[in-house]
PDB file of C-alpha atoms in Angstrom:
ATOM      1  CA  ILE A   1      26.636  43.576 -24.538  1.00 60.00           C
ATOM      2  CA  PHE A   2      23.354  44.247 -26.261  1.00 63.00           C
ATOM      3  CA  MET A   3      22.578  44.371 -29.968  1.00 66.00           C
ATOM      4  CA  ASN A   4      20.105  47.016 -31.082  1.00 68.00           C
ATOM      5  CA  ILE A   5      18.082  46.016 -34.136  1.00 68.00           C
ATOM      6  CA  THR A   6      15.930  48.579 -35.910  1.00 63.00           C
ATOM      7  CA  ILE A   7      14.207  48.467 -39.293  1.00 67.00           C
ATOM      8  CA  PRO A   8      11.851  51.088 -40.810  1.00 65.00           C
ATOM      9  CA  ALA A   9       8.633  49.032 -40.892  1.00 72.00           C
ATOM     10  CA  ILE A  10       7.015  46.660 -38.423  1.00 70.00           C
ATOM     11  CA  SER A  11       8.175  43.134 -39.103  1.00 80.00           C
ATOM     12  CA  VAL A  12       8.293  39.761 -37.397  1.00 87.00           C
ATOM     13  CA  ALA A  13      11.616  37.968 -37.645  1.00 88.00           C
ATOM     14  CA  ASN A  14      13.152  34.700 -36.582  1.00 94.00           C
ATOM     15  CA  VAL A  15      16.640  35.483 -35.297  1.00 93.00           C
ATOM     16  CA  ILE A  16      19.384  32.912 -34.838  1.00 96.00           C
ATOM     17  CA  ILE A  17      22.874  33.811 -33.623  1.00 96.00           C
ATOM     18  CA  TYR A  18      25.648  31.336 -34.417  1.00 98.00           C
ATOM     19  CA  ASN A  19      29.156  31.141 -32.982  1.00 97.00           C
ATOM     20  CA  ALA A  20      32.241  30.941 -35.216  1.00 96.00           C
ATOM     21  CA  ILE A  21      31.926  27.162 -35.689  1.00 97.00           C
ATOM     22  CA  GLY A  22      28.269  27.340 -36.700  1.00 97.00           C
ATOM     23  CA  GLU A  23      26.585  26.294 -33.461  1.00 97.00           C
ATOM     24  CA  PRO A  24      23.398  28.230 -32.640  1.00 98.00           C
ATOM     25  CA  VAL A  25      23.847  30.138 -29.363  1.00 97.00           C
ATOM     26  CA  LEU A  26      20.610  32.184 -29.334  1.00 95.00           C
ATOM     27  CA  GLU A  27      17.273  31.705 -31.090  1.00 96.00           C
ATOM     28  CA  LYS A  28      14.387  34.121 -30.759  1.00 93.00           C
ATOM     29  CA  ARG A  29      11.232  35.204 -32.603  1.00 93.00           C
ATOM     30  CA  ILE A  30      10.967  38.983 -32.408  1.00 88.00           C
ATOM     31  CA  THR A  31       8.782  41.859 -33.565  1.00 86.00           C
ATOM     32  CA  ILE A  32      10.773  44.815 -34.859  1.00 79.00           C
ATOM     33  CA  SER A  33       9.530  48.357 -35.445  1.00 75.00           C
ATOM     34  CA  SER A  34      11.178  51.742 -35.878  1.00 71.00           C
ATOM     35  CA  SER A  35       9.620  52.990 -32.623  1.00 73.00           C
ATOM     36  CA  ASN A  36      10.478  49.898 -30.564  1.00 72.00           C
ATOM     37  CA  PRO A  37      13.972  48.542 -31.295  1.00 70.00           C
ATOM     38  CA  VAL A  38      14.807  45.017 -30.125  1.00 77.00           C
ATOM     39  CA  MET A  39      17.710  44.338 -27.781  1.00 81.00           C
ATOM     40  CA  LEU A  40      19.361  40.930 -27.694  1.00 86.00           C
ATOM     41  CA  ASP A  41      21.379  40.161 -24.566  1.00 88.00           C
ATOM     42  CA  MET A  42      24.800  38.754 -25.433  1.00 90.00           C
ATOM     43  CA  ASN A  43      26.360  39.324 -21.979  1.00 90.00           C
ATOM     44  CA  SER A  44      26.695  35.625 -21.208  1.00 93.00           C
ATOM     45  CA  LYS A  45      28.452  34.839 -24.490  1.00 94.00           C
ATOM     46  CA  PRO A  46      32.266  34.731 -24.663  1.00 95.00           C
ATOM     47  CA  ASP A  47      34.366  37.052 -26.830  1.00 96.00           C
ATOM     48  CA  GLY A  48      34.610  35.969 -30.431  1.00 96.00           C
ATOM     49  CA  MET A  49      33.063  36.129 -33.864  1.00 97.00           C
ATOM     50  CA  TYR A  50      29.338  35.513 -34.322  1.00 97.00           C
ATOM     51  CA  PHE A  51      26.810  35.558 -37.141  1.00 96.00           C
ATOM     52  CA  ILE A  52      23.247  36.835 -36.861  1.00 93.00           C
ATOM     53  CA  LYS A  53      20.682  35.443 -39.269  1.00 94.00           C
ATOM     54  CA  MET A  54      17.305  37.181 -39.517  1.00 90.00           C
ATOM     55  CA  LYS A  55      14.442  35.631 -41.484  1.00 91.00           C
ATOM     56  CA  THR A  56      11.487  37.893 -42.319  1.00 86.00           C
ATOM     57  CA  LEU A  57       8.750  37.766 -44.943  1.00 85.00           C
ATOM     58  CA  ASP A  58      10.994  39.971 -47.097  1.00 82.00           C
ATOM     59  CA  GLY A  59      13.948  37.573 -47.052  1.00 87.00           C
ATOM     60  CA  ILE A  60      16.981  36.456 -45.064  1.00 91.00           C
ATOM     61  CA  ILE A  61      19.863  38.625 -43.850  1.00 88.00           C
ATOM     62  CA  THR A  62      23.081  37.252 -42.352  1.00 92.00           C
ATOM     63  CA  LYS A  63      25.691  39.571 -40.797  1.00 90.00           C
ATOM     64  CA  LYS A  64      28.951  38.980 -38.935  1.00 94.00           C
ATOM     65  CA  PHE A  65      29.758  40.703 -35.638  1.00 93.00           C
ATOM     66  CA  ILE A  66      32.533  40.449 -33.065  1.00 93.00           C
ATOM     67  CA  ILE A  67      32.361  40.611 -29.288  1.00 93.00           C
ATOM     68  CA  ASN A  68      35.606  41.983 -27.887  1.00 93.00           C
ATOM     69  CA  ARG A  69      35.414  43.289 -24.331  1.00 86.00           C
TER      70      ARG A  69
END
């Protein structure tokens, strides 16, 4: 399972993915651009609910996602 992340402008972001009980399971500093989307490998993570938190110069975004194979 891979997550594709794309935003319109080039930006550097700190990404942290948390499991349902709030433990960080993946931390990565990434560069995102519209021509070069970022893929985060979630293959080794078990099914369940996760939260992705992205911090950029423009602010912080947190979104929920579910892995269900």
